[in-house]
PDB file of C-alpha atoms in Angstrom:
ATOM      1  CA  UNK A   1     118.649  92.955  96.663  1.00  0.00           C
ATOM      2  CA  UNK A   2     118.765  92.785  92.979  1.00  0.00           C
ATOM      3  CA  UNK A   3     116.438  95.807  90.630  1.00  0.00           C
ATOM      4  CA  UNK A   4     114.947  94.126  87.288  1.00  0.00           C
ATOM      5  CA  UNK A   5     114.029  95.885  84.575  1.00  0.00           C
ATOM      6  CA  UNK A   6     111.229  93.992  82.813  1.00  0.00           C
ATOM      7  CA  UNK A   7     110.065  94.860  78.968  1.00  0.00           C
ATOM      8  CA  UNK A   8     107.326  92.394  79.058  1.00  0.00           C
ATOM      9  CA  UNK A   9     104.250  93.789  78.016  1.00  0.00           C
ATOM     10  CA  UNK A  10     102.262  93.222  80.991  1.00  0.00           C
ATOM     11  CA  UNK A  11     105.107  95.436  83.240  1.00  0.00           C
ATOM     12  CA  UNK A  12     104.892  97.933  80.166  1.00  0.00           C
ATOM     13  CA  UNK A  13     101.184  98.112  80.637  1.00  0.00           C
ATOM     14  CA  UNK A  14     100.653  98.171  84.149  1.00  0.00           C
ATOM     15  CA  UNK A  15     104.166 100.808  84.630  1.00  0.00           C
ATOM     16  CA  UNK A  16     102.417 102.993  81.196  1.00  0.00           C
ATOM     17  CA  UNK A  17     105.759 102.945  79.703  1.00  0.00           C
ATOM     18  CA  UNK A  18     108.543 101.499  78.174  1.00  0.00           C
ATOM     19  CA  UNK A  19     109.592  98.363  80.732  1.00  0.00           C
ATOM     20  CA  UNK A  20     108.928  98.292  84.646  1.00  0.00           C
ATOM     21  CA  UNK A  21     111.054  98.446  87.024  1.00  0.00           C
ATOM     22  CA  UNK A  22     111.214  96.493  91.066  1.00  0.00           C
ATOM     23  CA  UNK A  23     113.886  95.946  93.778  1.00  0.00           C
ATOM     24  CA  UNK A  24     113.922  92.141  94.689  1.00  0.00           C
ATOM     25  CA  UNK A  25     113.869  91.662  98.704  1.00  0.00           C
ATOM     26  CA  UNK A  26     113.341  88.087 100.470  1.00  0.00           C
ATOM     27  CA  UNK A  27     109.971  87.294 101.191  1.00  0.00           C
ATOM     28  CA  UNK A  28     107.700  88.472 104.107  1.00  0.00           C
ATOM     29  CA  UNK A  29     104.359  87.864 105.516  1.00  0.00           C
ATOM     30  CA  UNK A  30     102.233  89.951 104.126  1.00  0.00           C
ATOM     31  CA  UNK A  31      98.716  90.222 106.173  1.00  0.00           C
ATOM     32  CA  UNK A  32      95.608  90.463 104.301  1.00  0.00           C
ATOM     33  CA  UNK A  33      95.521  93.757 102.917  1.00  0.00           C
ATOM     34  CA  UNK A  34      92.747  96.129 104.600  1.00  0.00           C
ATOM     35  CA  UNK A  35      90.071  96.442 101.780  1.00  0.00           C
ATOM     36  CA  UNK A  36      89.735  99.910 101.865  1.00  0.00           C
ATOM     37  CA  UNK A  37      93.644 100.645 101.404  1.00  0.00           C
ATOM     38  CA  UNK A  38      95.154  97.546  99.467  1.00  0.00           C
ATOM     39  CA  UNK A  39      93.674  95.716  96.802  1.00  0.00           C
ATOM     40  CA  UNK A  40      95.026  92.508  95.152  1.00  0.00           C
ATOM     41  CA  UNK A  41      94.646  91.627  91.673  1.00  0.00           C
ATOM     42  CA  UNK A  42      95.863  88.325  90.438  1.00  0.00           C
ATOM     43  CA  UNK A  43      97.395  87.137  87.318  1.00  0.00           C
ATOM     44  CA  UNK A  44      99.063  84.122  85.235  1.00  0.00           C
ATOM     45  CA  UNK A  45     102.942  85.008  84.207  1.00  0.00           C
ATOM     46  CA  UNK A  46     103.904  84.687  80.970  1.00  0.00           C
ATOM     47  CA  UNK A  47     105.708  81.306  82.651  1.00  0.00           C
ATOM     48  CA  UNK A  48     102.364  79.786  83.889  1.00  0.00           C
ATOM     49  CA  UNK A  49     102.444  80.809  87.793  1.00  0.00           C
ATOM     50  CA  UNK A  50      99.785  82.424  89.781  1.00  0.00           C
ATOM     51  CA  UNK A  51     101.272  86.000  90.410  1.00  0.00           C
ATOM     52  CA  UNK A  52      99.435  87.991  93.018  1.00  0.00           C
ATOM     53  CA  UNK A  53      99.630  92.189  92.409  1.00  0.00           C
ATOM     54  CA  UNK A  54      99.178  94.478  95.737  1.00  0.00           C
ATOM     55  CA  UNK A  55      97.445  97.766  94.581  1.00  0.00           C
ATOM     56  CA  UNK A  56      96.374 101.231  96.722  1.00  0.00           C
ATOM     57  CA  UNK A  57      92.651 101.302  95.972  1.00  0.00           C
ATOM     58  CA  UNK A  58      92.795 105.071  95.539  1.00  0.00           C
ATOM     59  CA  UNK A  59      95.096 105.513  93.081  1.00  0.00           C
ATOM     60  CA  UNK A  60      95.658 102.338  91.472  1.00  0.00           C
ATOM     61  CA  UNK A  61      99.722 102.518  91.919  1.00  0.00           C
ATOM     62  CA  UNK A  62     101.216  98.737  91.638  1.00  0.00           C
ATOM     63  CA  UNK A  63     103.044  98.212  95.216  1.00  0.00           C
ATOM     64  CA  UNK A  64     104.873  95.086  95.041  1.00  0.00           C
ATOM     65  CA  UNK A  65     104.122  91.705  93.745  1.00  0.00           C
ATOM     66  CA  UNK A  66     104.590  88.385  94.241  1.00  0.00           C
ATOM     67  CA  UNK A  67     104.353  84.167  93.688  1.00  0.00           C
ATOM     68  CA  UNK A  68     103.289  82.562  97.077  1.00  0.00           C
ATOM     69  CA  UNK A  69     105.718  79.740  96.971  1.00  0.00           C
ATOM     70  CA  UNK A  70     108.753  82.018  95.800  1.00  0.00           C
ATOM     71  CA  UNK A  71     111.219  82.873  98.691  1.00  0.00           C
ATOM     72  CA  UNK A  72     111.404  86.611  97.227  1.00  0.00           C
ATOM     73  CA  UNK A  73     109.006  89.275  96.466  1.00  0.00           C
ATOM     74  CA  UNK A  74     109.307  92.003  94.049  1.00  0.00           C
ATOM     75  CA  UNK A  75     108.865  95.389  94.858  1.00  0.00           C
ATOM     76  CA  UNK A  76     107.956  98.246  92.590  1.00  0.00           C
ATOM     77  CA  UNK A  77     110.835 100.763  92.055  1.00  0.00           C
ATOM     78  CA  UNK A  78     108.832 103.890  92.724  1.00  0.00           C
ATOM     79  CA  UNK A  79     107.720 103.050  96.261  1.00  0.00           C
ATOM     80  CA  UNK A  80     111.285 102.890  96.962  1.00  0.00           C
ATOM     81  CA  UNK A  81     113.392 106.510  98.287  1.00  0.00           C
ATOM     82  CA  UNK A  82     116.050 105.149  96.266  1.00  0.00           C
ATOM     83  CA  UNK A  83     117.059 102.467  93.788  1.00  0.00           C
ATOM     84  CA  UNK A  84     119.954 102.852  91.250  1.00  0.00           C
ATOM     85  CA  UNK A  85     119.521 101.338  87.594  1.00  0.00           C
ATOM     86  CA  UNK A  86     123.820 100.182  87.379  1.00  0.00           C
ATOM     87  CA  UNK A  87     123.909  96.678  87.314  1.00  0.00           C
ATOM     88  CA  UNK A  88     120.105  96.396  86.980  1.00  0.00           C
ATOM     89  CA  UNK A  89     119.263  92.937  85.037  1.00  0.00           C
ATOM     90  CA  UNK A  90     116.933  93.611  82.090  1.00  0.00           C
ATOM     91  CA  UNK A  91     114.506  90.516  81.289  1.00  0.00           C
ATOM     92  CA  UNK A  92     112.009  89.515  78.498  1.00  0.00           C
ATOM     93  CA  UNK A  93     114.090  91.837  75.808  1.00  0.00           C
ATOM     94  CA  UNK A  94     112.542  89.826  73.277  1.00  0.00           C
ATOM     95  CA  UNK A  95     109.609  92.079  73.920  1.00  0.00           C
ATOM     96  CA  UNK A  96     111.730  95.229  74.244  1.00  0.00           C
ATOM     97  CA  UNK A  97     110.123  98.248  72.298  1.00  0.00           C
ATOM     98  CA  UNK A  98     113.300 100.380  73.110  1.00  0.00           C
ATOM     99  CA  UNK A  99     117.146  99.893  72.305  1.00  0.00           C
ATOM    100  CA  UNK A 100     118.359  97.418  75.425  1.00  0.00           C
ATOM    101  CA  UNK A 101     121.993  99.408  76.613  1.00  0.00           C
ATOM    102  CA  UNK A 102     124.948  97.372  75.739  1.00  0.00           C
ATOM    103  CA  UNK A 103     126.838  95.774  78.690  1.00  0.00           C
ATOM    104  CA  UNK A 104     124.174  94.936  80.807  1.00  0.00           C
ATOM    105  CA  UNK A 105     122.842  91.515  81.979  1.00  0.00           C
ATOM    106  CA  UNK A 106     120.141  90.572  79.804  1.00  0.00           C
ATOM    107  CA  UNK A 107     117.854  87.602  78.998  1.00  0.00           C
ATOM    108  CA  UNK A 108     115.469  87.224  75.915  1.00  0.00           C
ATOM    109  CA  UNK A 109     112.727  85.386  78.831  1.00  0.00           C
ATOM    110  CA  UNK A 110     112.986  85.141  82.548  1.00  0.00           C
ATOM    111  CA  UNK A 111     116.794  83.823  83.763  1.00  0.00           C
ATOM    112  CA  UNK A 112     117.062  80.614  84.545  1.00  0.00           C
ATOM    113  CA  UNK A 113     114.620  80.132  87.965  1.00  0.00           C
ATOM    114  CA  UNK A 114     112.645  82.909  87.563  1.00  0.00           C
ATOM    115  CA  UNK A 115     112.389  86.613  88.235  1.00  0.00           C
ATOM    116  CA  UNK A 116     109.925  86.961  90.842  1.00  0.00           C
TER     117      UNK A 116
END
């Protein structure tokens, strides 16, 4: 498992703050979501891939998310008991709106083969 810290502004928008944060697990099946529960809102990445978004229809709280042909999926931080932030690996600083902490792995973009 590996947590990412992502400044884009997409992750800043959907988290409403400063960067977003998921835990990276291998992918699973995931079974059509039932409509009334889990909603799914796809988007294009800032690389060009189709990235699909798992939702709760009642309060609009991002689950996980994920690229079908990707062999992990990400999931969001806060649907998690407990995730610690050492050795997290901060991505697309070049659209940081915060200081980035010194000593940690960063990238400007994605690293090289992707994030999600």
């Amino acid at each position: 498992m590996a947590i990412y810290v992502c400044h884009c502004s997409e992750c800043r928008h959907q988290s409403s703050s400063a960067f977003g944060v998921t835990a990276i697990f291998p992918t699973f099946t995931i079974d059509p979501p039932h409509e009334v529960a889990i909603g799914i809102y796809s988007r294009q990445t800032l690389s060009g891939r189709k990235l699909d978004c798992y939702f709760c229809t009642r309060c609009g709280s991002r689950l996980m998310h994920k690229c079908n042909e990707d062999e992990t999926l990400s999931v969001k931080a806060g649907c998690l008991d407990e995730f610690d932030l050492k050795g997290a690996v901060h991505i697309w600083c070049k659209e940081a709106i915060m200081e980035i902490p010194s000593g940690v792995e960063r990238y400007q973009e994605e690293p090289r083969g992707g994030s999600l």
